[in-house]
PDB file of C-alpha atoms in Angstrom:
ATOM      1  CA  MET R  13     -10.951  43.943-146.073  1.00  0.00           C
ATOM      2  CA  PHE R  14     -11.691  41.921-149.185  1.00  0.00           C
ATOM      3  CA  LEU R  15     -14.791  43.083-151.005  1.00  0.00           C
ATOM      4  CA  PRO R  16     -15.559  41.937-154.523  1.00  0.00           C
ATOM      5  CA  THR R  17     -16.638  44.410-157.164  1.00  0.00           C
ATOM      6  CA  LEU R  18     -20.282  45.287-157.312  1.00  0.00           C
ATOM      7  CA  PRO R  19     -21.974  43.434-160.191  1.00  0.00           C
ATOM      8  CA  SER R  20     -23.458  45.377-163.095  1.00  0.00           C
ATOM      9  CA  GLN R  21     -26.951  46.767-162.800  1.00  0.00           C
ATOM     10  CA  PRO R  22     -29.675  45.470-162.651  1.00  0.00           C
ATOM     11  CA  ILE R  23     -28.125  42.674-160.526  1.00  0.00           C
ATOM     12  CA  PRO R  24     -27.774  44.614-157.226  1.00  0.00           C
ATOM     13  CA  LEU R  25     -31.351  45.913-157.507  1.00  0.00           C
ATOM     14  CA  CYS R  26     -32.704  42.439-158.311  1.00  0.00           C
ATOM     15  CA  VAL R  27     -30.772  40.795-155.470  1.00  0.00           C
ATOM     16  CA  ALA R  28     -31.883  43.441-152.975  1.00  0.00           C
ATOM     17  CA  THR R  29     -35.498  42.933-154.012  1.00  0.00           C
ATOM     18  CA  VAL R  30     -35.388  39.163-153.831  1.00  0.00           C
ATOM     19  CA  VAL R  31     -33.691  39.027-150.403  1.00  0.00           C
ATOM     20  CA  LEU R  32     -36.178  41.512-148.959  1.00  0.00           C
ATOM     21  CA  VAL R  33     -39.059  39.365-150.227  1.00  0.00           C
ATOM     22  CA  ALA R  34     -37.390  36.217-148.856  1.00  0.00           C
ATOM     23  CA  ALA R  35     -36.770  37.804-145.455  1.00  0.00           C
ATOM     24  CA  SER R  36     -40.323  39.087-145.145  1.00  0.00           C
ATOM     25  CA  THR R  37     -41.726  35.709-146.181  1.00  0.00           C
ATOM     26  CA  ASP R  38     -39.445  33.953-143.706  1.00  0.00           C
ATOM     27  CA  ILE R  39     -40.606  36.260-140.915  1.00  0.00           C
ATOM     28  CA  VAL R  40     -44.308  35.800-141.684  1.00  0.00           C
ATOM     29  CA  ALA R  41     -44.512  32.169-142.831  1.00  0.00           C
ATOM     30  CA  ARG R  42     -41.208  30.792-141.440  1.00  0.00           C
ATOM     31  CA  ARG R  43     -40.323  29.419-144.855  1.00  0.00           C
ATOM     32  CA  ILE R  44     -38.807  30.527-148.138  1.00  0.00           C
ATOM     33  CA  PRO R  45     -41.038  29.349-150.997  1.00  0.00           C
ATOM     34  CA  ASN R  46     -39.508  27.185-153.710  1.00  0.00           C
ATOM     35  CA  ARG R  47     -41.415  29.184-156.359  1.00  0.00           C
ATOM     36  CA  MET R  48     -39.569  32.312-155.305  1.00  0.00           C
ATOM     37  CA  ILE R  49     -36.224  30.488-155.465  1.00  0.00           C
ATOM     38  CA  LEU R  50     -37.011  29.071-158.913  1.00  0.00           C
ATOM     39  CA  PHE R  51     -38.164  32.469-160.186  1.00  0.00           C
ATOM     40  CA  GLY R  52     -34.959  34.086-158.868  1.00  0.00           C
ATOM     41  CA  LEU R  53     -32.785  31.391-160.453  1.00  0.00           C
ATOM     42  CA  PHE R  54     -34.505  31.705-163.818  1.00  0.00           C
ATOM     43  CA  ALA R  55     -34.414  35.524-163.738  1.00  0.00           C
ATOM     44  CA  SER R  56     -30.710  35.550-162.809  1.00  0.00           C
ATOM     45  CA  LEU R  57     -29.921  33.154-165.657  1.00  0.00           C
ATOM     46  CA  LEU R  58     -31.724  35.427-168.116  1.00  0.00           C
ATOM     47  CA  VAL R  59     -29.976  38.551-166.789  1.00  0.00           C
ATOM     48  CA  HIS R  60     -26.536  36.900-166.918  1.00  0.00           C
ATOM     49  CA  ALA R  61     -27.172  35.672-170.478  1.00  0.00           C
ATOM     50  CA  TRP R  62     -28.261  39.179-171.447  1.00  0.00           C
ATOM     51  CA  LEU R  63     -25.268  40.903-169.798  1.00  0.00           C
ATOM     52  CA  ASP R  64     -22.470  38.412-170.557  1.00  0.00           C
ATOM     53  CA  GLY R  65     -23.755  36.284-173.448  1.00  0.00           C
ATOM     54  CA  VAL R  66     -25.304  32.848-173.217  1.00  0.00           C
ATOM     55  CA  VAL R  67     -22.152  30.781-172.656  1.00  0.00           C
ATOM     56  CA  ALA R  68     -20.279  33.128-170.290  1.00  0.00           C
ATOM     57  CA  GLY R  69     -23.515  34.151-168.547  1.00  0.00           C
ATOM     58  CA  THR R  70     -24.515  30.541-167.922  1.00  0.00           C
ATOM     59  CA  GLY R  71     -21.032  29.769-166.601  1.00  0.00           C
ATOM     60  CA  ASN R  72     -21.116  32.752-164.213  1.00  0.00           C
ATOM     61  CA  TRP R  73     -24.623  31.816-163.120  1.00  0.00           C
ATOM     62  CA  LEU R  74     -23.683  28.199-162.423  1.00  0.00           C
ATOM     63  CA  ALA R  75     -20.413  29.063-160.632  1.00  0.00           C
ATOM     64  CA  GLY R  76     -22.177  31.478-158.288  1.00  0.00           C
ATOM     65  CA  ALA R  77     -25.073  29.108-157.611  1.00  0.00           C
ATOM     66  CA  MET R  78     -22.806  26.163-156.817  1.00  0.00           C
ATOM     67  CA  THR R  79     -20.615  28.309-154.563  1.00  0.00           C
ATOM     68  CA  GLY R  80     -23.646  29.531-152.611  1.00  0.00           C
ATOM     69  CA  PHE R  81     -24.861  25.961-152.276  1.00  0.00           C
ATOM     70  CA  ALA R  82     -21.460  24.603-151.209  1.00  0.00           C
ATOM     71  CA  LEU R  83     -21.024  27.269-148.524  1.00  0.00           C
ATOM     72  CA  LEU R  84     -24.221  26.488-146.619  1.00  0.00           C
ATOM     73  CA  ILE R  85     -24.973  22.796-147.298  1.00  0.00           C
ATOM     74  CA  PRO R  86     -22.559  21.552-144.591  1.00  0.00           C
ATOM     75  CA  LEU R  87     -24.636  23.387-141.956  1.00  0.00           C
ATOM     76  CA  TYR R  88     -27.773  21.771-143.321  1.00  0.00           C
ATOM     77  CA  PHE R  89     -26.228  18.306-142.969  1.00  0.00           C
ATOM     78  CA  VAL R  90     -25.515  18.901-139.270  1.00  0.00           C
ATOM     79  CA  ARG R  91     -28.976  20.448-138.799  1.00  0.00           C
ATOM     80  CA  GLY R  92     -27.606  23.938-138.277  1.00  0.00           C
ATOM     81  CA  THR R  93     -29.850  25.530-140.907  1.00  0.00           C
ATOM     82  CA  SER R  94     -32.847  24.718-143.085  1.00  0.00           C
ATOM     83  CA  ALA R  95     -33.060  23.716-146.742  1.00  0.00           C
ATOM     84  CA  GLY R  96     -34.787  27.012-147.575  1.00  0.00           C
ATOM     85  CA  ASP R  97     -31.761  28.951-146.352  1.00  0.00           C
ATOM     86  CA  VAL R  98     -29.436  26.775-148.454  1.00  0.00           C
ATOM     87  CA  LYS R  99     -31.591  27.339-151.538  1.00  0.00           C
ATOM     88  CA  LEU R 100     -31.742  31.077-150.846  1.00  0.00           C
ATOM     89  CA  LEU R 101     -27.950  31.355-150.708  1.00  0.00           C
ATOM     90  CA  LEU R 102     -27.696  29.223-153.862  1.00  0.00           C
ATOM     91  CA  MET R 103     -30.040  31.657-155.614  1.00  0.00           C
ATOM     92  CA  ILE R 104     -28.147  34.719-154.319  1.00  0.00           C
ATOM     93  CA  GLY R 105     -24.910  33.177-155.574  1.00  0.00           C
ATOM     94  CA  SER R 106     -26.458  32.718-159.008  1.00  0.00           C
ATOM     95  CA  TRP R 107     -26.946  36.488-159.143  1.00  0.00           C
ATOM     96  CA  VAL R 108     -23.728  37.811-157.620  1.00  0.00           C
ATOM     97  CA  GLY R 109     -21.106  35.170-158.431  1.00  0.00           C
ATOM     98  CA  PRO R 110     -18.661  33.136-156.336  1.00  0.00           C
ATOM     99  CA  GLU R 111     -16.556  35.944-154.847  1.00  0.00           C
ATOM    100  CA  MET R 112     -19.450  38.063-153.660  1.00  0.00           C
ATOM    101  CA  VAL R 113     -21.480  35.121-152.318  1.00  0.00           C
ATOM    102  CA  LEU R 114     -18.466  34.177-150.196  1.00  0.00           C
ATOM    103  CA  ALA R 115     -18.389  37.692-148.701  1.00  0.00           C
ATOM    104  CA  ILE R 116     -22.172  37.556-148.214  1.00  0.00           C
ATOM    105  CA  THR R 117     -21.892  34.209-146.423  1.00  0.00           C
ATOM    106  CA  LEU R 118     -19.225  35.516-144.048  1.00  0.00           C
ATOM    107  CA  ALA R 119     -21.300  38.625-143.294  1.00  0.00           C
ATOM    108  CA  THR R 120     -24.370  36.431-142.779  1.00  0.00           C
ATOM    109  CA  PHE R 121     -22.507  34.210-140.321  1.00  0.00           C
ATOM    110  CA  VAL R 122     -21.433  37.247-138.275  1.00  0.00           C
ATOM    111  CA  ILE R 123     -24.947  38.743-138.276  1.00  0.00           C
ATOM    112  CA  GLY R 124     -26.686  35.412-137.652  1.00  0.00           C
ATOM    113  CA  GLY R 125     -24.229  34.484-134.905  1.00  0.00           C
ATOM    114  CA  ALA R 126     -24.662  37.782-133.086  1.00  0.00           C
ATOM    115  CA  TRP R 127     -28.436  37.513-133.442  1.00  0.00           C
ATOM    116  CA  SER R 128     -28.412  33.933-132.113  1.00  0.00           C
ATOM    117  CA  ILE R 129     -26.366  34.913-129.089  1.00  0.00           C
ATOM    118  CA  ALA R 130     -28.641  37.882-128.345  1.00  0.00           C
ATOM    119  CA  PHE R 131     -31.682  35.616-128.769  1.00  0.00           C
ATOM    120  CA  ALA R 132     -30.225  33.012-126.387  1.00  0.00           C
ATOM    121  CA  VAL R 133     -29.280  35.634-123.802  1.00  0.00           C
ATOM    122  CA  ALA R 134     -32.749  37.209-123.945  1.00  0.00           C
ATOM    123  CA  ARG R 135     -34.353  33.793-123.413  1.00  0.00           C
ATOM    124  CA  ARG R 136     -31.792  32.796-120.758  1.00  0.00           C
ATOM    125  CA  ARG R 137     -30.731  29.804-122.874  1.00  0.00           C
ATOM    126  CA  THR R 138     -27.060  30.681-123.382  1.00  0.00           C
ATOM    127  CA  LEU R 139     -25.742  27.433-121.901  1.00  0.00           C
ATOM    128  CA  GLN R 140     -27.953  25.385-124.217  1.00  0.00           C
ATOM    129  CA  LEU R 141     -26.763  27.463-127.193  1.00  0.00           C
ATOM    130  CA  PHE R 142     -23.148  26.617-126.425  1.00  0.00           C
ATOM    131  CA  LEU R 143     -23.997  22.937-125.874  1.00  0.00           C
ATOM    132  CA  ASN R 144     -25.732  22.925-129.262  1.00  0.00           C
ATOM    133  CA  LEU R 145     -22.707  24.555-130.904  1.00  0.00           C
ATOM    134  CA  GLN R 146     -20.460  21.943-129.308  1.00  0.00           C
ATOM    135  CA  THR R 147     -22.703  19.213-130.746  1.00  0.00           C
ATOM    136  CA  LEU R 148     -22.634  20.818-134.209  1.00  0.00           C
ATOM    137  CA  PHE R 149     -18.843  21.015-134.190  1.00  0.00           C
ATOM    138  CA  ARG R 150     -18.525  17.435-133.025  1.00  0.00           C
ATOM    139  CA  GLN R 151     -20.917  16.271-135.752  1.00  0.00           C
ATOM    140  CA  ALA R 152     -19.019  18.228-138.364  1.00  0.00           C
ATOM    141  CA  LEU R 153     -15.665  16.794-137.301  1.00  0.00           C
ATOM    142  CA  ARG R 154     -16.766  13.225-136.539  1.00  0.00           C
ATOM    143  CA  PRO R 155     -20.190  12.578-138.093  1.00  0.00           C
ATOM    144  CA  MET R 156     -20.317   8.857-137.278  1.00  0.00           C
ATOM    145  CA  ARG R 157     -18.854   8.998-133.773  1.00  0.00           C
ATOM    146  CA  MET R 158     -20.245   6.613-131.172  1.00  0.00           C
ATOM    147  CA  THR R 159     -22.640   8.521-128.913  1.00  0.00           C
ATOM    148  CA  GLY R 160     -23.874   6.253-126.203  1.00  0.00           C
ATOM    149  CA  ALA R 161     -26.437   3.541-126.780  1.00  0.00           C
ATOM    150  CA  LYS R 162     -26.258   3.404-130.585  1.00  0.00           C
ATOM    151  CA  ALA R 163     -23.215   3.797-132.786  1.00  0.00           C
ATOM    152  CA  GLY R 164     -23.654   6.261-135.631  1.00  0.00           C
ATOM    153  CA  VAL R 165     -26.611   8.118-134.110  1.00  0.00           C
ATOM    154  CA  PRO R 166     -25.700  11.777-133.663  1.00  0.00           C
ATOM    155  CA  PRO R 167     -26.534  13.498-130.362  1.00  0.00           C
ATOM    156  CA  GLN R 168     -29.704  15.541-130.483  1.00  0.00           C
ATOM    157  CA  ILE R 169     -29.731  19.300-130.420  1.00  0.00           C
ATOM    158  CA  VAL R 170     -32.196  20.876-128.001  1.00  0.00           C
ATOM    159  CA  SER R 171     -33.804  23.881-129.646  1.00  0.00           C
ATOM    160  CA  ILE R 172     -33.605  27.219-127.900  1.00  0.00           C
ATOM    161  CA  GLY R 173     -36.144  28.565-130.389  1.00  0.00           C
ATOM    162  CA  SER R 174     -35.916  29.281-134.067  1.00  0.00           C
ATOM    163  CA  LEU R 175     -34.912  32.375-135.948  1.00  0.00           C
ATOM    164  CA  PRO R 176     -35.956  33.240-139.490  1.00  0.00           C
ATOM    165  CA  TYR R 177     -32.397  32.942-140.841  1.00  0.00           C
ATOM    166  CA  GLY R 178     -33.522  34.399-144.175  1.00  0.00           C
ATOM    167  CA  VAL R 179     -33.412  37.731-142.338  1.00  0.00           C
ATOM    168  CA  ALA R 180     -29.725  37.260-141.473  1.00  0.00           C
ATOM    169  CA  ILE R 181     -29.010  36.230-145.074  1.00  0.00           C
ATOM    170  CA  ALA R 182     -30.829  39.321-146.343  1.00  0.00           C
ATOM    171  CA  ALA R 183     -28.948  41.580-143.921  1.00  0.00           C
ATOM    172  CA  GLY R 184     -25.610  40.050-144.923  1.00  0.00           C
ATOM    173  CA  THR R 185     -26.468  40.423-148.602  1.00  0.00           C
ATOM    174  CA  LEU R 186     -27.612  44.028-148.318  1.00  0.00           C
ATOM    175  CA  GLY R 187     -24.614  44.923-146.159  1.00  0.00           C
ATOM    176  CA  VAL R 188     -22.108  43.485-148.642  1.00  0.00           C
ATOM    177  CA  LEU R 189     -23.875  45.093-151.613  1.00  0.00           C
ATOM    178  CA  PHE R 190     -23.858  48.440-149.827  1.00  0.00           C
ATOM    179  CA  ALA R 191     -20.192  48.117-148.789  1.00  0.00           C
ATOM    180  CA  ALA R 192     -19.171  47.147-152.334  1.00  0.00           C
ATOM    181  CA  ALA R 193     -21.044  50.153-153.731  1.00  0.00           C
ATOM    182  CA  THR R 194     -19.154  52.662-151.568  1.00  0.00           C
TER     183      THR R 194
END
């Protein structure tokens, strides 16, 4: 299995701290505050500049942030996740870089997918979950497809309930950091 190298300290400690705060905030308030994201972005920029120099550190910071953003923004556009989750992954990417944020995203998708299925089964909403997934895939493949009465209006997803996805992102992040450390 592909696992990128663990970043230099203090990056793993900082990332672990920030994802735990984000997950706990997402559980309690069902949102990830922009102030926390901005603080994490600024702190990661400072740490990268300190570890790698201003030019290389800024480049690493930007590459990781843009990779994290690019990996989750498509799900936001099809209403599969919230803006807070996209910003959280962007911020995590700014800390760990492009390779590790890719591994974190894959781990997050596995954890979040399993959690969503368990949630749907527990609520007896499995059929609706699969109908929603079908809608998401159709929107992703043909975003302006004709859907009945109005052309260009995407079919609506019927919620089966919401999960604080920041928890899945935190679990994926901590799991990849732990696996890379061993």
